[in-house]
mmCIF file of C-alpha atoms in Angstrom:
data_model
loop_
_atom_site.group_PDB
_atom_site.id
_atom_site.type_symbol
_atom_site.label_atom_id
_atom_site.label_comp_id
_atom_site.label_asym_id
_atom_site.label_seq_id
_atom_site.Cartn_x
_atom_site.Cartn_y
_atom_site.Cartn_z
ATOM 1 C CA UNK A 181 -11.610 15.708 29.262
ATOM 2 C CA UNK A 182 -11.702 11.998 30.966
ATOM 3 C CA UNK A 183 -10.300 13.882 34.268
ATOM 4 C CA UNK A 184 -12.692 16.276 34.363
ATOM 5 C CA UNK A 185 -15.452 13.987 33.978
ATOM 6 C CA UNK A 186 -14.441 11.984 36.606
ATOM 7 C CA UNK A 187 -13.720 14.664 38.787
ATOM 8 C CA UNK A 188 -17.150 16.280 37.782
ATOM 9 C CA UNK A 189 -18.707 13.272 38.987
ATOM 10 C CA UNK A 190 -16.853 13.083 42.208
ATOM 11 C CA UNK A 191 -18.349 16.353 43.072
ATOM 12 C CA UNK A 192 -21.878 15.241 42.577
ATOM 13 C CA UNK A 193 -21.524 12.140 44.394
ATOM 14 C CA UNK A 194 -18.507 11.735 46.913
ATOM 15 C CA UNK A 195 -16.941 8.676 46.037
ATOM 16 C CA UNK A 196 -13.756 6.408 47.795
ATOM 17 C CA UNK A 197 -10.399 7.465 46.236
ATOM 18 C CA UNK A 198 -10.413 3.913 45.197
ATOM 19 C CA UNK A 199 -13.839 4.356 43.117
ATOM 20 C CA UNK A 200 -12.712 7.416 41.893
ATOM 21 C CA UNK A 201 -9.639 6.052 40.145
ATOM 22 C CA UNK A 202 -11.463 3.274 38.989
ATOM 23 C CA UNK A 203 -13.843 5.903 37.244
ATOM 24 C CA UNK A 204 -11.193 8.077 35.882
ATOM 25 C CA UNK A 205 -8.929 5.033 34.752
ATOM 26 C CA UNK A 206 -12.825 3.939 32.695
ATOM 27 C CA UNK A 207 -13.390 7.108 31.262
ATOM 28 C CA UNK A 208 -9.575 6.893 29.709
ATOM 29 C CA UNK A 209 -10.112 3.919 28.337
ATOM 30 C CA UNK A 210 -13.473 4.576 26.708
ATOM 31 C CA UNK A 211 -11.908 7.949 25.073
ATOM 32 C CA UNK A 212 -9.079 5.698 24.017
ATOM 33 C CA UNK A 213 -11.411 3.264 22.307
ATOM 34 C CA UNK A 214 -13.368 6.175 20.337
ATOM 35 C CA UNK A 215 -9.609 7.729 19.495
ATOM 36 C CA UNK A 216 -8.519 4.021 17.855
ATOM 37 C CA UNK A 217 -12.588 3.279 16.030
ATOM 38 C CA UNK A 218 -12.466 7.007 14.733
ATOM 39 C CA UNK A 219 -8.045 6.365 13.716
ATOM 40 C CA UNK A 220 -9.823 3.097 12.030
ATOM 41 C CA UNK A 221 -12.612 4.849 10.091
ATOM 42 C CA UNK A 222 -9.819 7.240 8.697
ATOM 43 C CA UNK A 223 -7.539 4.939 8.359
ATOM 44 C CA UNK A 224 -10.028 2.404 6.142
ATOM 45 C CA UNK A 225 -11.111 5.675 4.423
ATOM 46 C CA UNK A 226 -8.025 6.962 3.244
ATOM 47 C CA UNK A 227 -7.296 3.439 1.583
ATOM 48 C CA UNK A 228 -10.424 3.501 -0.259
ATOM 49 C CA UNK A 229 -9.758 6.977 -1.752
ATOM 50 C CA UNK A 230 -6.359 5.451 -2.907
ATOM 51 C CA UNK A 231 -7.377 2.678 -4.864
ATOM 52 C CA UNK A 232 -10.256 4.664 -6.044
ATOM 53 C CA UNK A 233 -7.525 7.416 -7.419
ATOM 54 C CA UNK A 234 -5.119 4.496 -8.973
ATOM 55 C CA UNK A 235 -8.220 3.039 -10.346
ATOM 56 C CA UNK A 236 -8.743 6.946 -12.112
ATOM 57 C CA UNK A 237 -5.269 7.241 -13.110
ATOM 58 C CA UNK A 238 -5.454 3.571 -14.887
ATOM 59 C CA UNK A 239 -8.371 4.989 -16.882
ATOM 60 C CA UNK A 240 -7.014 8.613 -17.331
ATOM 61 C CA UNK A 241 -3.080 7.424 -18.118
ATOM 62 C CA UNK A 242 -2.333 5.787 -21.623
ATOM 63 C CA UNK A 243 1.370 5.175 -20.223
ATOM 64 C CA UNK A 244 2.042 2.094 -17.770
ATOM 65 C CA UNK A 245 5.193 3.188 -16.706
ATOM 66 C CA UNK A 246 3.733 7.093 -15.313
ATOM 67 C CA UNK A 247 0.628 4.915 -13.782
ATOM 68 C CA UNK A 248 3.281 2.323 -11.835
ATOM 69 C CA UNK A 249 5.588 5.626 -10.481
ATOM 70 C CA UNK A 250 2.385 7.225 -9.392
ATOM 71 C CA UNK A 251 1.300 3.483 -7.229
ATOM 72 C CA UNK A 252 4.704 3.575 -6.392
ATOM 73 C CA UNK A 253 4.920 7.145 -4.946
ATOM 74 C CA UNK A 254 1.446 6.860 -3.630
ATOM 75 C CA UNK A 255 2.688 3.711 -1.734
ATOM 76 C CA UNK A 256 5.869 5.398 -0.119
ATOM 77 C CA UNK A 257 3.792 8.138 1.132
ATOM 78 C CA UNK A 258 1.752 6.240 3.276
ATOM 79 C CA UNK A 259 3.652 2.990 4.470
ATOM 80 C CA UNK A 260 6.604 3.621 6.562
ATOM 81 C CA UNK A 261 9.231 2.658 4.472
ATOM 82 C CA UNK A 262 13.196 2.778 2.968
ATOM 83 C CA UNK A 263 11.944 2.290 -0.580
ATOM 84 C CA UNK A 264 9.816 0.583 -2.564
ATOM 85 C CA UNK A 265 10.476 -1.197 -5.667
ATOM 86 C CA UNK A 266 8.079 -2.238 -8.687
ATOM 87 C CA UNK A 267 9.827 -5.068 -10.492
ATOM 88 C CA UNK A 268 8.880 -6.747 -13.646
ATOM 89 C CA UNK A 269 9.751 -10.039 -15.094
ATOM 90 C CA UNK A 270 9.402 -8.979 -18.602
ATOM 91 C CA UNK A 271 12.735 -8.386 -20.152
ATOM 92 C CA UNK A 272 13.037 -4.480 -21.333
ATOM 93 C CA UNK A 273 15.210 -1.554 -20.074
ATOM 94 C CA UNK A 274 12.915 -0.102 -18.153
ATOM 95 C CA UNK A 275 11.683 -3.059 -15.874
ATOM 96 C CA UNK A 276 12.451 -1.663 -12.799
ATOM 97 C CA UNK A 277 10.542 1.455 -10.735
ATOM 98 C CA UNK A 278 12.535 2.438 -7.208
ATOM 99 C CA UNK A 279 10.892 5.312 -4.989
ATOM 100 C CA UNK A 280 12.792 6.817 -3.580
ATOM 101 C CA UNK A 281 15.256 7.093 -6.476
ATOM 102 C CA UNK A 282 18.682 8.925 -6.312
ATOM 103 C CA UNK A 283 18.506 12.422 -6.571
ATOM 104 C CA UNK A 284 14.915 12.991 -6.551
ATOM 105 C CA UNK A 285 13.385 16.540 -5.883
ATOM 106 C CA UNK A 286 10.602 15.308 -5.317
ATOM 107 C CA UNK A 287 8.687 16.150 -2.450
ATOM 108 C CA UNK A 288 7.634 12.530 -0.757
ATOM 109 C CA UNK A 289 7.070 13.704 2.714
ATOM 110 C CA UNK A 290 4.518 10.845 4.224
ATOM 111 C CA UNK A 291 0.730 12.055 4.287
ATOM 112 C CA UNK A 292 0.835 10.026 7.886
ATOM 113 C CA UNK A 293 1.700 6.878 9.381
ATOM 114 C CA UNK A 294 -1.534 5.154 8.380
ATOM 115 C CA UNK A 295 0.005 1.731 10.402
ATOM 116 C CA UNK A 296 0.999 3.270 13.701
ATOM 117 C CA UNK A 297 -0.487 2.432 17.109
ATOM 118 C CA UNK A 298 -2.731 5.357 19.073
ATOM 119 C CA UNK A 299 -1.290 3.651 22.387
ATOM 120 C CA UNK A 300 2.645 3.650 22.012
ATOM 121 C CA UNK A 301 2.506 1.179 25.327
ATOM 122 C CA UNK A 302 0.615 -1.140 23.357
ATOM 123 C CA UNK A 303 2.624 -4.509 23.503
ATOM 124 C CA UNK A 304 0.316 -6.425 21.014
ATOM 125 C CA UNK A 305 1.528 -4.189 17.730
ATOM 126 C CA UNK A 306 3.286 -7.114 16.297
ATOM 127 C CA UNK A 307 0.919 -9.997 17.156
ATOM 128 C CA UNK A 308 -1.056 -10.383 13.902
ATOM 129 C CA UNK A 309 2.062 -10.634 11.779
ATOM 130 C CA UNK A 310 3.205 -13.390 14.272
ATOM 131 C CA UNK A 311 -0.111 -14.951 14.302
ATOM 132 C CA UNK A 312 -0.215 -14.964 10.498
ATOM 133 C CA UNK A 313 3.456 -15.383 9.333
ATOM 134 C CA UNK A 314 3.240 -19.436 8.703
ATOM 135 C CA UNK A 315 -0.202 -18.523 6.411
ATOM 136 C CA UNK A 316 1.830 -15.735 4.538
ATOM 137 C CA UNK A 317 5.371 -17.634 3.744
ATOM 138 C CA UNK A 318 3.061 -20.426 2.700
ATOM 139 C CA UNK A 319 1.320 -18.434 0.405
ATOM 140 C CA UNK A 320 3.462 -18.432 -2.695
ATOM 141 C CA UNK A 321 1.715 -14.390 -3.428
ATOM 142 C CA UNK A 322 3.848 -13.368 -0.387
ATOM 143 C CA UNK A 323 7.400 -13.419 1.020
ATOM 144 C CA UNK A 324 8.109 -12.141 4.331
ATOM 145 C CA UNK A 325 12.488 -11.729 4.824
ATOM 146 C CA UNK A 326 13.289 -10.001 7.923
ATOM 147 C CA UNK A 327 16.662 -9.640 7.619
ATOM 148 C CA UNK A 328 18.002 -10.391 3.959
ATOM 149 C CA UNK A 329 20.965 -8.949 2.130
ATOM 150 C CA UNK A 330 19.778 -6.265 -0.749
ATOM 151 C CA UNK A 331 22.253 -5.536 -3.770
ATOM 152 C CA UNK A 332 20.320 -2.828 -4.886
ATOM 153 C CA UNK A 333 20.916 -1.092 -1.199
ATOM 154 C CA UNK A 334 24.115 -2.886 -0.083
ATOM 155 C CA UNK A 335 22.805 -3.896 3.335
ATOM 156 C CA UNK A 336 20.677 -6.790 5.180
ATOM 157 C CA UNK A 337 16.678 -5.570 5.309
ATOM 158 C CA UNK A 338 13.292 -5.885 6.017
ATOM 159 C CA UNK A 339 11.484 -7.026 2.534
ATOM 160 C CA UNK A 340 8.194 -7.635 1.757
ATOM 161 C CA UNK A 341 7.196 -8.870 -1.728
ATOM 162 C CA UNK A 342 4.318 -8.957 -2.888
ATOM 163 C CA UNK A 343 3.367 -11.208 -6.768
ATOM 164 C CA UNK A 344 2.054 -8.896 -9.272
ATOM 165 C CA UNK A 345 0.267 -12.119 -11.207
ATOM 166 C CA UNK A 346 -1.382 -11.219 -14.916
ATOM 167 C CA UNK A 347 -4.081 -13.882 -15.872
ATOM 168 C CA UNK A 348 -2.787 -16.310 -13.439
ATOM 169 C CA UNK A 349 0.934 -15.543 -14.785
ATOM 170 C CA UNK A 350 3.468 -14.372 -12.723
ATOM 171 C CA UNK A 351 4.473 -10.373 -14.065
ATOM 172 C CA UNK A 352 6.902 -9.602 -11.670
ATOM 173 C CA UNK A 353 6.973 -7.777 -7.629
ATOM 174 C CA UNK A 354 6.391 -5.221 -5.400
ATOM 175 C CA UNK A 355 9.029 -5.140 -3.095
ATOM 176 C CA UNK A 356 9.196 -2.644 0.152
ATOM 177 C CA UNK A 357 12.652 -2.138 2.211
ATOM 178 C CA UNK A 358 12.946 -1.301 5.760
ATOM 179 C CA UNK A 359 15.537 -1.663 8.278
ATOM 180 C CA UNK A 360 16.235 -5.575 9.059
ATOM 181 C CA UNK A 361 14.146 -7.221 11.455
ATOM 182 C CA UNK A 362 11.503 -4.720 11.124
ATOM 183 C CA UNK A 363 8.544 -6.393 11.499
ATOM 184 C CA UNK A 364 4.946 -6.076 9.138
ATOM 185 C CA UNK A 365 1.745 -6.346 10.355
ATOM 186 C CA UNK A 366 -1.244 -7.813 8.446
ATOM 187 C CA UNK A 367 -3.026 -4.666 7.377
ATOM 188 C CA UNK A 368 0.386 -3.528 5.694
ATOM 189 C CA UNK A 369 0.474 -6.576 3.651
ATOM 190 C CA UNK A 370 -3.257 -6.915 2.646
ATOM 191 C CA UNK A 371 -2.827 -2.818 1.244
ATOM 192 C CA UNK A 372 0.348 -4.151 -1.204
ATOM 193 C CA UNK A 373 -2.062 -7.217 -1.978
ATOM 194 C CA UNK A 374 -4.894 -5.035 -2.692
ATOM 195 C CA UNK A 375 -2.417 -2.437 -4.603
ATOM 196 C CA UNK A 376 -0.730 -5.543 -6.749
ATOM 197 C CA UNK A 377 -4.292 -6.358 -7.337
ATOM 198 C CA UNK A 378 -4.893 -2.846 -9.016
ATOM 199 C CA UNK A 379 -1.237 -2.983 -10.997
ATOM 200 C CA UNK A 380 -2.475 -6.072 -12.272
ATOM 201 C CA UNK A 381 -5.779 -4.457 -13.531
ATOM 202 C CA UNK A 382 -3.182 -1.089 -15.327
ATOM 203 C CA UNK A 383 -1.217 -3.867 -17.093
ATOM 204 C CA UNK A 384 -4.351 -5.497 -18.583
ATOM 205 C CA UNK A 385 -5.347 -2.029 -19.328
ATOM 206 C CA UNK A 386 -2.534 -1.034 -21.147
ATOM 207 C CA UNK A 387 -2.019 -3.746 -22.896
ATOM 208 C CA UNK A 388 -5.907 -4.133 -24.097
ATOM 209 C CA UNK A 389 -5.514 -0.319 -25.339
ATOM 210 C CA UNK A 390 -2.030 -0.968 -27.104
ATOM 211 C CA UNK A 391 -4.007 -4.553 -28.823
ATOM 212 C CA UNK A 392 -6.765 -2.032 -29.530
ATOM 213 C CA UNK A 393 -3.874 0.714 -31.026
ATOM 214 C CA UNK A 394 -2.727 -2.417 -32.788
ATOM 215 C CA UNK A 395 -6.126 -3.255 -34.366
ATOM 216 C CA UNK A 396 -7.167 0.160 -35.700
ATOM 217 C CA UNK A 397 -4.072 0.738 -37.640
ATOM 218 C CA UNK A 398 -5.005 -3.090 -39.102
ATOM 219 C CA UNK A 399 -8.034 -1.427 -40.349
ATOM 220 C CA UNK A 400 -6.686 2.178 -41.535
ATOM 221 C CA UNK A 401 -3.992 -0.271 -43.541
ATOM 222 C CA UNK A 402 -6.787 -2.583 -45.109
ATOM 223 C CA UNK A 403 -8.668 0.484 -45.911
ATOM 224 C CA UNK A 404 -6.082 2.429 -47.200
ATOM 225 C CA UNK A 405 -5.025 -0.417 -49.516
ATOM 226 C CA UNK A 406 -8.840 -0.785 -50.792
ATOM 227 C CA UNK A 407 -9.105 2.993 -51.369
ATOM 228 C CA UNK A 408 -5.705 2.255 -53.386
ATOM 229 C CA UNK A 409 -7.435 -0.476 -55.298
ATOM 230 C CA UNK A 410 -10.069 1.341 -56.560
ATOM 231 C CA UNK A 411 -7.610 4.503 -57.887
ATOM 232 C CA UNK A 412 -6.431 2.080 -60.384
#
């Protein structure tokens, strides 16, 4: 499309070869541009629909545990990554959620790479997490390990962590794996932020419907026992 327009407009006005290329080589770049605002728009789009549909499944799902695998496989699907693991501090059999896990059937094909450059020549990609990796290993929320020995994977990796904090008390991580020295840029780490965010919100939830569980039977008990009282 940029060719033809330049050579459309070389036909109504003869131009030097030099101000020709100079006209194609600007009508590149503009389409360019558009291509990266309109891969923004989606981009910021598709996010929003995300945390809106964990925000529905917190509401929707009694069950912490089904609401964390669904963040968890919701996460994997759209960050580029080895796997993903939701860890919590609390001490129970079940404090641990790994996507992908061994033999799953699942289907976890990637909706798309919502983090990849439109312009592969692009040599900036890994500027903002350069820019910004003092701010995030100072902040205590994040850790940033480029190449760091995993037990749960038996090899060095990539790992970001991001806190999963429940009324200003730590609850335990979201950890994602890729292959060491891989590097993450800022918009990768503000999603987990914003998605730890939301986890923190499903805990709160769960644990305000299990206090409310809690209280009703209270009540069912003291009014059983009064309607016991009164048979005698």
């Amino acid at each position: 499309m940029c060719l033809d327009k330049g050579a459309y407009d070389y036909l109504v006005k003869l131009f030097s070869t030099r101000e020709l290329i100079c006209r194609i080589r600007a009508n590149i770049e503009c389409s360019i541009l558009r291509r990266k605002i309109l891969y923004h728009r989606y981009k910021q789009e598709d996010i929003k629909q995300l945390l809106l549909s964990i925000i529905n499944t917190i509401l929707s799902e009694s069950d912490l545990d089904k609401t964390l695998l669904y963040i968890t496989k919701e996460i994997y699907r759209r960050l580029p990554c080895e796997k993903i693991f939701i860890i919590s501090n609390e001490l129970s059999k079940n404090n641990k959620i790994v996507i992908p896990y061994e033999n799953d059937s699942e289907d976890l094909t990637p909706i798309i790479n919502l983090f990849s450059e439109i312009n592969a020549n692009n040599n900036d990609n890994s500027q903002p997490f350069t820019r910004s990796q003092k701010y995030f290993n100072e902040n205590l929320v994040v850790d940033i390990s480029l190449n760091e020995y995993c037990d749960e994977v038996h090899k060095n990796v990539s790992i970001l962590s991001v806190e999963i904090r429940l009324d200003d008390n730590f609850w335990g991580w979201i950890k994602v794996h890729r292959s060491q020295h891989s590097v993450w840029v800022d918009s990768e780490i503000e999603l987990l932020q914003q998605i730890s965010n939301h986890i923190s919100l499903a805990i709160t939830y769960a644990k305000l419907l299990e206090e409310i569980g809690e209280k009703e039977i209270q009540i069912k008990a003291a009014e059983f026992a009064n309607n016991a009282k009164t048979q005698y």
